[in-house]
């Protein structure tokens, strides 16, 4: 049987999409060894210039080896697919909506370019996650927000939700196969059920009733989507004690320039409320967007000091053709962006250590991997923990009471 290697870039939604393609393979064998592959399916990302160059670099390196047929899919298919096909760097290009045809596409004798449509709704059910100890569940796709810097709505389409029963069947199957932790993912997860009389809180309550479900995590959510119904589930034992709430900036004027729907004053009140309930709080932040003057940067840093943050995904602005921000004049060079990134991450790293030092309770940990006799996992606050033990712990849930707070992780003997 011909061997297929899946290379997945980008977000958890891509991880899910790759799992769907793997679970549908017929007449082909999945290999984890790229060198042994007859075909390599590159599930690409295009959210930043960095993502584009990683994908292009990977495809060029594969192409120069010349061993395998290369197929490109994912968000990069919509932005880079045509040029990579015309340059004969890839044999075929297909959009996310075409992934169910994976066996036909793998067998294609002629080069192809099938982007499909951006309105499709994914009703695939996966009942395993190769090499993972937690399951990523796509519940939604696309986004109706129109942040001025973002290309995602152009490559993932408008917001639409996966059928509720499909999601619940999937989780029942995965829980029956031993998965206990579920990460709900999508492009704009908080938009789940929009316009259909359902929402993320009601879905999570139903998921929590499924036998074997131990912890539910959310990929990311927008501040304005944390409504009263969502606040009702905050004290549920199955909800991770960590939320990733995408702010993208903390200057009022920058949020306006970036066409964000959140407002700093209400963000600050929300974060305060959640922190008082013991939540660890993460966010996304884009540094160096056009308009980010020194004055606005100072304002943003003064504001971020007031937020009880514990985690940050900070990115430097990346001009994406086709977005409104791409037409804006930018005066922030790479050096300045880098310095601002360092200032920002240093502030949040210090807050993370302070959070871990002040927390006195037990840590609920799912051990995910083991390397050189040390076990690695994440606790309920999405903080890393390293555990030394003579027991076989991989895939196990453990409760840790005695541990030390190190710079980047907690450490325990078990
Ligand atoms: S919310 Fe904004 S940043 Fe997030 S995917 Fe939608 S448009 Fe992009």
CSV table of C-alpha atoms and ligand atoms in Angstrom, one decimal:
chain,number,residue,atom,x,y,z
A,1,UNK,CA,0.0,0.0,0.0
A,2,UNK,CA,1.2,3.5,-0.7
A,3,UNK,CA,2.3,5.4,2.4
A,4,UNK,CA,1.0,8.9,3.2
A,5,UNK,CA,2.6,11.4,5.6
A,6,UNK,CA,0.5,14.3,7.0
A,7,UNK,CA,2.3,17.5,7.8
A,8,UNK,CA,0.1,19.8,9.8
A,9,UNK,CA,0.9,23.5,10.3
A,10,UNK,CA,-1.1,26.1,12.3
A,11,UNK,CA,-4.0,25.8,14.7
A,12,UNK,CA,-6.0,23.1,16.4
A,13,UNK,CA,-8.7,23.2,13.7
A,14,UNK,CA,-6.0,22.1,11.2
A,15,UNK,CA,-5.1,19.3,13.6
A,16,UNK,CA,-8.7,18.2,13.5
A,17,UNK,CA,-8.9,18.5,9.7
A,18,UNK,CA,-5.8,16.3,9.4
A,19,UNK,CA,-7.3,13.7,11.7
A,20,UNK,CA,-10.4,13.7,9.5
A,21,UNK,CA,-8.3,12.9,6.4
A,22,UNK,CA,-6.3,10.2,8.3
A,23,UNK,CA,-9.5,8.6,9.5
A,24,UNK,CA,-10.9,8.4,6.0
A,25,UNK,CA,-7.9,6.8,4.3
A,26,UNK,CA,-8.7,3.6,2.3
A,27,UNK,CA,-6.1,1.7,0.3
A,28,UNK,CA,-3.4,3.9,1.8
A,29,UNK,CA,-1.2,3.6,4.9
A,30,UNK,CA,-0.4,6.5,7.3
A,31,UNK,CA,3.3,6.8,8.0
A,32,UNK,CA,4.9,8.9,10.7
A,33,UNK,CA,8.1,8.7,8.7
A,34,UNK,CA,8.2,11.5,6.1
A,35,UNK,CA,11.2,9.9,4.3
A,36,UNK,CA,9.1,6.7,3.7
A,37,UNK,CA,6.1,8.5,2.3
A,38,UNK,CA,4.9,8.1,-1.3
A,39,UNK,CA,2.6,11.1,-0.8
A,40,UNK,CA,2.9,14.1,1.6
A,41,UNK,CA,-0.2,16.0,2.4
A,42,UNK,CA,0.7,19.5,3.7
A,43,UNK,CA,-2.1,21.0,5.8
A,44,UNK,CA,-1.0,24.6,5.7
A,45,UNK,CA,-1.5,27.8,7.6
A,46,UNK,CA,-1.4,31.4,6.2
A,47,UNK,CA,-2.3,33.5,9.2
A,48,UNK,CA,1.1,35.3,9.2
A,49,UNK,CA,4.1,35.9,6.8
A,50,UNK,CA,6.0,33.6,9.1
A,51,UNK,CA,3.4,30.8,8.6
A,52,UNK,CA,3.6,31.3,4.8
A,53,UNK,CA,7.4,31.1,4.7
A,54,UNK,CA,7.4,28.0,7.0
A,55,UNK,CA,5.0,26.2,4.6
A,56,UNK,CA,6.9,27.4,1.5
A,57,UNK,CA,10.2,26.4,3.0
A,58,UNK,CA,8.9,22.9,3.9
A,59,UNK,CA,7.4,22.4,0.4
A,60,UNK,CA,10.7,23.5,-1.3
A,61,UNK,CA,12.7,21.2,0.9
A,62,UNK,CA,10.4,18.3,0.1
A,63,UNK,CA,10.4,19.1,-3.6
A,64,UNK,CA,14.2,19.2,-3.7
A,65,UNK,CA,14.3,15.7,-2.2
A,66,UNK,CA,11.9,14.6,-5.0
A,67,UNK,CA,10.8,11.4,-3.2
A,68,UNK,CA,7.1,12.1,-2.7
A,69,UNK,CA,4.1,13.5,-4.5
A,70,UNK,CA,3.1,16.7,-2.6
A,71,UNK,CA,-0.5,17.8,-2.1
A,72,UNK,CA,-1.3,21.2,-0.5
A,73,UNK,CA,-4.4,21.9,1.6
A,74,UNK,CA,-5.5,24.1,4.5
A,75,UNK,CA,-5.7,27.9,4.6
A,76,UNK,CA,-2.5,28.3,2.6
A,77,UNK,CA,-4.2,26.6,-0.4
A,78,UNK,CA,-6.3,29.7,-0.8
A,79,UNK,CA,-3.4,32.2,-0.7
A,80,UNK,CA,-0.3,30.3,-1.9
A,81,UNK,CA,-1.8,27.3,-3.7
A,82,UNK,CA,-2.0,28.6,-7.2
A,83,UNK,CA,1.6,29.9,-7.3
A,84,UNK,CA,3.0,26.7,-5.8
A,85,UNK,CA,1.1,24.7,-8.4
A,86,UNK,CA,2.2,26.9,-11.3
A,87,UNK,CA,5.8,26.6,-10.1
A,88,UNK,CA,5.2,22.7,-10.1
A,89,UNK,CA,6.3,22.6,-6.4
A,90,UNK,CA,3.1,20.7,-5.6
A,91,UNK,CA,1.1,18.2,-7.6
A,92,UNK,CA,-2.3,19.2,-6.3
A,93,UNK,CA,-4.1,21.8,-4.3
A,94,UNK,CA,-7.4,21.3,-2.5
A,95,UNK,CA,-9.5,23.4,0.0
A,96,UNK,CA,-10.7,22.2,3.4
A,97,UNK,CA,-14.2,21.4,2.0
A,98,UNK,CA,-12.6,18.8,-0.3
A,99,UNK,CA,-10.9,16.8,2.4
A,100,UNK,CA,-13.6,14.1,2.4
A,101,UNK,CA,-12.4,13.2,-1.1
A,102,UNK,CA,-8.9,12.5,0.1
A,103,UNK,CA,-8.7,9.0,-1.5
A,104,UNK,CA,-9.7,10.3,-4.9
A,105,UNK,CA,-7.3,13.2,-4.6
A,106,UNK,CA,-4.4,10.9,-3.6
A,107,UNK,CA,-5.1,8.7,-6.6
A,108,UNK,CA,-5.3,11.7,-9.1
A,109,UNK,CA,-3.1,11.1,-12.2
A,110,UNK,CA,-3.2,14.8,-13.3
A,111,UNK,CA,-2.3,17.9,-11.3
A,112,UNK,CA,-5.4,19.5,-9.8
A,113,UNK,CA,-6.6,22.7,-8.2
A,114,UNK,CA,-9.9,22.3,-6.3
A,115,UNK,CA,-10.4,24.9,-3.6
A,116,UNK,CA,-14.1,24.0,-3.2
A,117,UNK,CA,-16.3,26.3,-1.2
A,118,UNK,CA,-16.1,28.2,2.1
A,119,UNK,CA,-19.7,27.5,3.1
A,120,UNK,CA,-19.3,23.8,3.7
A,121,UNK,CA,-20.2,22.4,7.2
A,122,UNK,CA,-18.0,19.6,8.4
A,123,UNK,CA,-19.9,16.5,9.6
A,124,UNK,CA,-17.0,14.2,9.9
A,125,UNK,CA,-16.7,12.0,13.0
A,126,UNK,CA,-13.2,11.0,14.2
A,127,UNK,CA,-12.8,8.5,16.9
A,128,UNK,CA,-9.1,8.7,17.5
A,129,UNK,CA,-6.3,11.2,17.7
A,130,UNK,CA,-3.0,9.7,16.5
A,131,UNK,CA,-0.3,10.5,19.0
A,132,UNK,CA,-2.4,12.7,21.2
A,133,UNK,CA,-3.6,12.4,24.8
A,134,UNK,CA,-6.3,14.9,24.4
A,135,UNK,CA,-8.9,15.3,21.7
A,136,UNK,CA,-9.4,18.4,19.6
A,137,UNK,CA,-13.1,18.8,18.6
A,138,UNK,CA,-14.0,21.2,15.9
A,139,UNK,CA,-17.4,22.7,16.8
A,140,UNK,CA,-17.4,25.7,14.5
A,141,UNK,CA,-15.7,27.1,11.4
A,142,UNK,CA,-15.2,30.5,9.9
A,143,UNK,CA,-15.7,34.0,11.4
A,144,UNK,CA,-18.1,36.9,11.0
A,145,UNK,CA,-15.9,39.4,12.8
A,146,UNK,CA,-13.9,41.6,10.4
A,147,UNK,CA,-10.7,42.6,12.3
A,148,UNK,CA,-8.8,44.8,9.9
A,149,UNK,CA,-5.5,42.8,10.0
A,150,UNK,CA,-7.0,39.3,9.7
A,151,UNK,CA,-7.1,37.1,6.6
A,152,UNK,CA,-8.9,34.2,8.2
A,153,UNK,CA,-12.5,35.1,7.1
A,154,UNK,CA,-11.1,35.1,3.5
A,155,UNK,CA,-9.7,31.6,3.8
A,156,UNK,CA,-12.1,29.9,6.3
A,157,UNK,CA,-15.3,31.7,5.3
A,158,UNK,CA,-18.1,33.1,7.5
A,159,UNK,CA,-19.1,31.5,10.9
A,160,UNK,CA,-21.1,28.3,10.8
A,161,UNK,CA,-21.5,25.6,13.3
A,162,UNK,CA,-21.0,21.8,13.3
A,163,UNK,CA,-24.2,19.8,13.9
A,164,UNK,CA,-24.6,19.3,17.7
A,165,UNK,CA,-25.4,15.6,17.5
A,166,UNK,CA,-22.3,15.0,15.4
A,167,UNK,CA,-20.2,16.7,18.1
A,168,UNK,CA,-21.8,14.7,20.9
A,169,UNK,CA,-21.4,11.3,19.0
A,170,UNK,CA,-17.7,12.1,18.3
A,171,UNK,CA,-17.1,12.8,22.0
A,172,UNK,CA,-18.9,9.7,23.1
A,173,UNK,CA,-16.7,7.6,20.7
A,174,UNK,CA,-13.5,9.3,21.8
A,175,UNK,CA,-14.4,9.0,25.5
A,176,UNK,CA,-15.2,5.3,25.0
A,177,UNK,CA,-11.7,5.1,23.4
A,178,UNK,CA,-10.1,6.5,26.6
A,179,UNK,CA,-9.9,10.2,26.0
A,180,UNK,CA,-10.9,12.3,29.0
A,181,UNK,CA,-9.9,15.8,28.0
A,182,UNK,CA,-11.5,17.6,25.1
A,183,UNK,CA,-10.4,20.9,23.6
A,184,UNK,CA,-13.3,22.6,21.7
A,185,UNK,CA,-11.8,24.3,18.7
A,186,UNK,CA,-12.8,26.3,15.6
A,187,UNK,CA,-12.1,29.6,14.0
A,188,UNK,CA,-14.2,31.7,16.3
A,189,UNK,CA,-15.4,29.2,18.9
A,190,UNK,CA,-17.6,31.6,20.8
A,191,UNK,CA,-19.7,32.0,17.6
A,192,UNK,CA,-20.8,28.4,18.0
A,193,UNK,CA,-24.6,28.0,17.5
A,194,UNK,CA,-25.0,31.7,16.3
A,195,UNK,CA,-28.4,32.2,14.8
A,196,UNK,CA,-29.4,28.6,15.5
A,197,UNK,CA,-30.7,29.0,19.1
A,198,UNK,CA,-27.7,27.2,20.7
A,199,UNK,CA,-24.5,28.4,22.2
A,200,UNK,CA,-21.1,27.2,23.6
A,201,UNK,CA,-22.3,27.1,27.2
A,202,UNK,CA,-25.3,24.9,26.4
A,203,UNK,CA,-23.1,22.6,24.3
A,204,UNK,CA,-20.5,22.3,27.1
A,205,UNK,CA,-23.2,21.3,29.6
A,206,UNK,CA,-24.3,18.5,27.3
A,207,UNK,CA,-20.7,17.3,26.7
A,208,UNK,CA,-20.0,17.3,30.5
A,209,UNK,CA,-22.8,14.7,30.8
A,210,UNK,CA,-21.0,12.2,28.6
A,211,UNK,CA,-19.4,9.3,30.5
A,212,UNK,CA,-15.6,9.6,30.6
A,213,UNK,CA,-15.5,13.4,30.0
A,214,UNK,CA,-13.2,14.7,32.7
A,215,UNK,CA,-12.0,18.1,31.5
A,216,UNK,CA,-13.2,20.5,28.8
A,217,UNK,CA,-10.9,23.2,27.5
A,218,UNK,CA,-11.8,26.0,25.1
A,219,UNK,CA,-9.4,27.0,22.3
A,220,UNK,CA,-10.0,30.7,22.4
A,221,UNK,CA,-13.1,33.0,23.0
A,222,UNK,CA,-13.8,36.6,22.4
A,223,UNK,CA,-14.5,38.9,25.4
A,224,UNK,CA,-17.9,39.9,24.1
A,225,UNK,CA,-18.9,36.2,23.9
A,226,UNK,CA,-18.6,35.6,27.7
A,227,UNK,CA,-22.3,36.3,28.5
A,228,UNK,CA,-24.4,35.5,31.5
A,229,UNK,CA,-25.1,31.9,30.3
A,230,UNK,CA,-21.4,31.3,29.9
A,231,UNK,CA,-20.8,32.8,33.4
A,232,UNK,CA,-23.1,30.2,34.8
A,233,UNK,CA,-20.7,27.3,34.0
A,234,UNK,CA,-17.6,29.0,35.5
A,235,UNK,CA,-17.8,27.0,38.7
A,236,UNK,CA,-18.3,23.6,37.0
A,237,UNK,CA,-15.7,21.1,38.0
A,238,UNK,CA,-15.2,19.9,34.4
A,239,UNK,CA,-14.3,23.3,33.0
A,240,UNK,CA,-10.6,24.0,33.0
A,241,UNK,CA,-9.6,26.8,35.3
A,242,UNK,CA,-8.0,28.7,32.5
A,243,UNK,CA,-9.6,30.8,29.7
A,244,UNK,CA,-7.9,32.1,26.6
A,245,UNK,CA,-9.7,35.4,25.8
A,246,UNK,CA,-8.5,37.1,22.6
A,247,UNK,CA,-8.0,40.9,23.3
A,248,UNK,CA,-5.4,41.5,20.5
A,249,UNK,CA,-4.5,44.9,22.0
A,250,UNK,CA,-5.1,46.9,25.2
A,251,UNK,CA,-5.0,50.5,23.8
A,252,UNK,CA,-8.5,51.9,23.2
A,253,UNK,CA,-7.4,53.6,20.0
A,254,UNK,CA,-5.6,50.6,18.6
A,255,UNK,CA,-8.7,48.4,19.2
A,256,UNK,CA,-10.6,50.9,17.1
A,257,UNK,CA,-7.9,50.9,14.3
A,258,UNK,CA,-7.9,47.1,14.3
A,259,UNK,CA,-11.7,47.1,14.0
A,260,UNK,CA,-12.0,44.9,17.1
A,261,UNK,CA,-15.4,44.5,18.8
A,262,UNK,CA,-13.9,44.5,22.4
A,263,UNK,CA,-13.4,47.6,24.4
A,264,UNK,CA,-10.6,47.8,27.0
A,265,UNK,CA,-12.7,49.1,30.0
A,266,UNK,CA,-15.1,46.2,29.7
A,267,UNK,CA,-12.2,43.7,29.1
A,268,UNK,CA,-10.6,44.9,32.3
A,269,UNK,CA,-13.8,44.4,34.3
A,270,UNK,CA,-14.3,40.9,32.8
A,271,UNK,CA,-10.7,39.8,33.5
A,272,UNK,CA,-11.0,41.1,37.1
A,273,UNK,CA,-14.3,39.1,37.6
A,274,UNK,CA,-12.8,35.9,36.2
A,275,UNK,CA,-9.6,36.2,38.1
A,276,UNK,CA,-11.5,36.6,41.4
A,277,UNK,CA,-13.1,33.2,40.6
A,278,UNK,CA,-9.5,31.7,40.4
A,279,UNK,CA,-9.2,31.5,36.6
A,280,UNK,CA,-5.8,31.7,34.9
A,281,UNK,CA,-6.2,34.0,31.9
A,282,UNK,CA,-4.5,34.0,28.6
A,283,UNK,CA,-4.8,36.3,25.6
A,284,UNK,CA,-3.6,37.0,22.1
A,285,UNK,CA,-1.8,40.3,21.4
A,286,UNK,CA,-0.7,41.8,18.0
A,287,UNK,CA,2.4,44.0,18.4
A,288,UNK,CA,3.4,46.6,15.7
A,289,UNK,CA,0.1,47.0,13.9
A,290,UNK,CA,0.0,50.2,11.8
A,291,UNK,CA,-0.9,53.2,14.0
A,292,UNK,CA,0.8,51.8,17.1
A,293,UNK,CA,2.6,55.0,18.1
A,294,UNK,CA,4.9,55.3,21.2
A,295,UNK,CA,2.0,57.0,23.0
A,296,UNK,CA,-0.5,54.3,22.3
A,297,UNK,CA,2.1,51.6,23.2
A,298,UNK,CA,2.7,53.2,26.6
A,299,UNK,CA,-1.1,53.3,27.1
A,300,UNK,CA,-1.3,49.7,26.1
A,301,UNK,CA,1.5,48.6,28.6
A,302,UNK,CA,0.0,50.7,31.4
A,303,UNK,CA,-3.4,49.0,30.7
A,304,UNK,CA,-1.9,45.5,30.5
A,305,UNK,CA,-0.3,46.0,33.9
A,306,UNK,CA,-3.8,46.3,35.3
A,307,UNK,CA,-4.9,42.9,33.9
A,308,UNK,CA,-4.6,39.6,35.9
A,309,UNK,CA,-3.1,37.8,32.9
A,310,UNK,CA,-1.1,34.5,33.2
A,311,UNK,CA,-0.5,33.5,29.6
A,312,UNK,CA,0.1,35.4,26.3
A,313,UNK,CA,0.3,34.6,22.6
A,314,UNK,CA,2.0,37.6,21.3
A,315,UNK,CA,2.6,38.1,17.5
A,316,UNK,CA,4.2,40.8,15.5
A,317,UNK,CA,1.9,42.3,13.0
A,318,UNK,CA,2.0,40.6,9.6
A,319,UNK,CA,0.7,42.4,6.5
A,320,UNK,CA,-1.9,40.1,4.8
A,321,UNK,CA,-2.8,41.1,1.2
A,322,UNK,CA,-6.6,41.6,0.9
A,323,UNK,CA,-7.0,43.0,4.5
A,324,UNK,CA,-7.8,46.6,5.3
A,325,UNK,CA,-4.7,46.9,7.5
A,326,UNK,CA,-2.6,46.1,4.4
A,327,UNK,CA,-3.5,49.5,3.0
A,328,UNK,CA,-2.5,51.3,6.2
A,329,UNK,CA,0.8,53.1,6.4
A,330,UNK,CA,3.1,51.4,8.9
A,331,UNK,CA,5.9,53.1,10.7
A,332,UNK,CA,7.0,50.3,13.1
A,333,UNK,CA,10.1,48.5,12.0
A,334,UNK,CA,11.1,44.9,13.0
A,335,UNK,CA,13.5,46.0,15.7
A,336,UNK,CA,10.9,48.1,17.5
A,337,UNK,CA,8.3,45.3,17.2
A,338,UNK,CA,10.8,42.9,18.7
A,339,UNK,CA,11.6,45.2,21.6
A,340,UNK,CA,7.9,45.7,22.3
A,341,UNK,CA,7.3,41.9,22.1
A,342,UNK,CA,10.0,41.4,24.7
A,343,UNK,CA,8.6,44.1,27.0
A,344,UNK,CA,5.1,42.6,26.7
A,345,UNK,CA,6.0,39.0,27.3
A,346,UNK,CA,8.3,39.9,30.2
A,347,UNK,CA,5.3,41.5,32.0
A,348,UNK,CA,3.1,38.5,31.5
A,349,UNK,CA,5.8,35.9,32.3
A,350,UNK,CA,6.2,37.7,35.7
A,351,UNK,CA,2.5,37.6,36.3
A,352,UNK,CA,2.4,33.8,35.5
A,353,UNK,CA,5.1,33.1,38.1
A,354,UNK,CA,3.3,35.2,40.6
A,355,UNK,CA,0.0,33.3,39.9
A,356,UNK,CA,1.7,29.9,40.4
A,357,UNK,CA,3.4,31.1,43.6
A,358,UNK,CA,0.2,32.4,45.2
A,359,UNK,CA,-1.9,29.3,44.2
A,360,UNK,CA,-1.9,26.9,47.2
A,361,UNK,CA,-4.3,24.2,46.0
A,362,UNK,CA,-3.6,20.8,44.3
A,363,UNK,CA,-2.8,20.6,40.6
A,364,UNK,CA,-5.0,18.3,38.4
A,365,UNK,CA,-2.6,17.1,35.7
A,366,UNK,CA,-3.0,15.0,32.5
A,367,UNK,CA,0.5,13.5,31.8
A,368,UNK,CA,1.0,13.7,28.1
A,369,UNK,CA,4.5,12.6,27.4
A,370,UNK,CA,7.7,11.2,28.8
A,371,UNK,CA,11.3,12.1,27.9
A,372,UNK,CA,14.5,10.9,29.5
A,373,UNK,CA,12.6,9.7,32.6
A,374,UNK,CA,10.7,12.9,33.1
A,375,UNK,CA,7.0,13.3,32.5
A,376,UNK,CA,5.3,16.4,31.0
A,377,UNK,CA,1.8,17.6,31.3
A,378,UNK,CA,-0.5,20.6,31.8
A,379,UNK,CA,-2.5,21.4,34.9
A,380,UNK,CA,-6.0,22.9,35.2
A,381,UNK,CA,-4.5,26.4,34.8
A,382,UNK,CA,-2.8,25.4,31.5
A,383,UNK,CA,0.6,25.7,33.2
A,384,UNK,CA,3.3,23.2,32.3
A,385,UNK,CA,4.5,20.7,34.9
A,386,UNK,CA,7.5,18.4,34.9
A,387,UNK,CA,7.2,15.3,37.1
A,388,UNK,CA,10.0,12.8,38.1
A,389,UNK,CA,8.5,9.4,39.0
A,390,UNK,CA,9.4,5.7,38.9
A,391,UNK,CA,5.8,4.9,38.0
A,392,UNK,CA,4.5,4.6,34.4
A,393,UNK,CA,2.4,7.9,34.2
A,394,UNK,CA,2.0,8.6,30.5
A,395,UNK,CA,-1.7,9.2,29.6
A,396,UNK,CA,-2.6,9.2,33.4
A,397,UNK,CA,-4.4,11.9,35.4
A,398,UNK,CA,-2.6,12.7,38.6
A,399,UNK,CA,-3.2,15.1,41.5
A,400,UNK,CA,-0.1,16.9,42.6
A,401,UNK,CA,0.0,18.7,46.0
A,402,UNK,CA,3.8,19.1,46.6
A,403,UNK,CA,5.7,20.9,43.9
A,404,UNK,CA,8.1,23.7,43.3
A,405,UNK,CA,7.5,26.8,41.1
A,406,UNK,CA,10.3,27.0,38.6
A,407,UNK,CA,10.7,29.8,36.0
A,408,UNK,CA,8.8,28.2,33.2
A,409,UNK,CA,7.0,25.3,34.8
A,410,UNK,CA,6.2,23.6,38.1
A,411,UNK,CA,8.3,20.6,39.2
A,412,UNK,CA,7.2,17.6,41.3
A,413,UNK,CA,8.5,14.3,42.4
A,414,UNK,CA,5.6,11.7,42.3
B,1,LIG,S1,-12.1,37.3,15.4
B,1,LIG,FE1,-10.9,38.7,14.2
B,1,LIG,S2,-8.8,37.8,14.5
B,1,LIG,FE2,-10.2,36.2,15.0
B,1,LIG,S3,-10.6,35.0,13.2
B,1,LIG,FE3,-12.2,36.5,13.3
B,1,LIG,S4,-11.5,38.2,12.1
B,1,LIG,FE4,-9.7,37.0,12.6
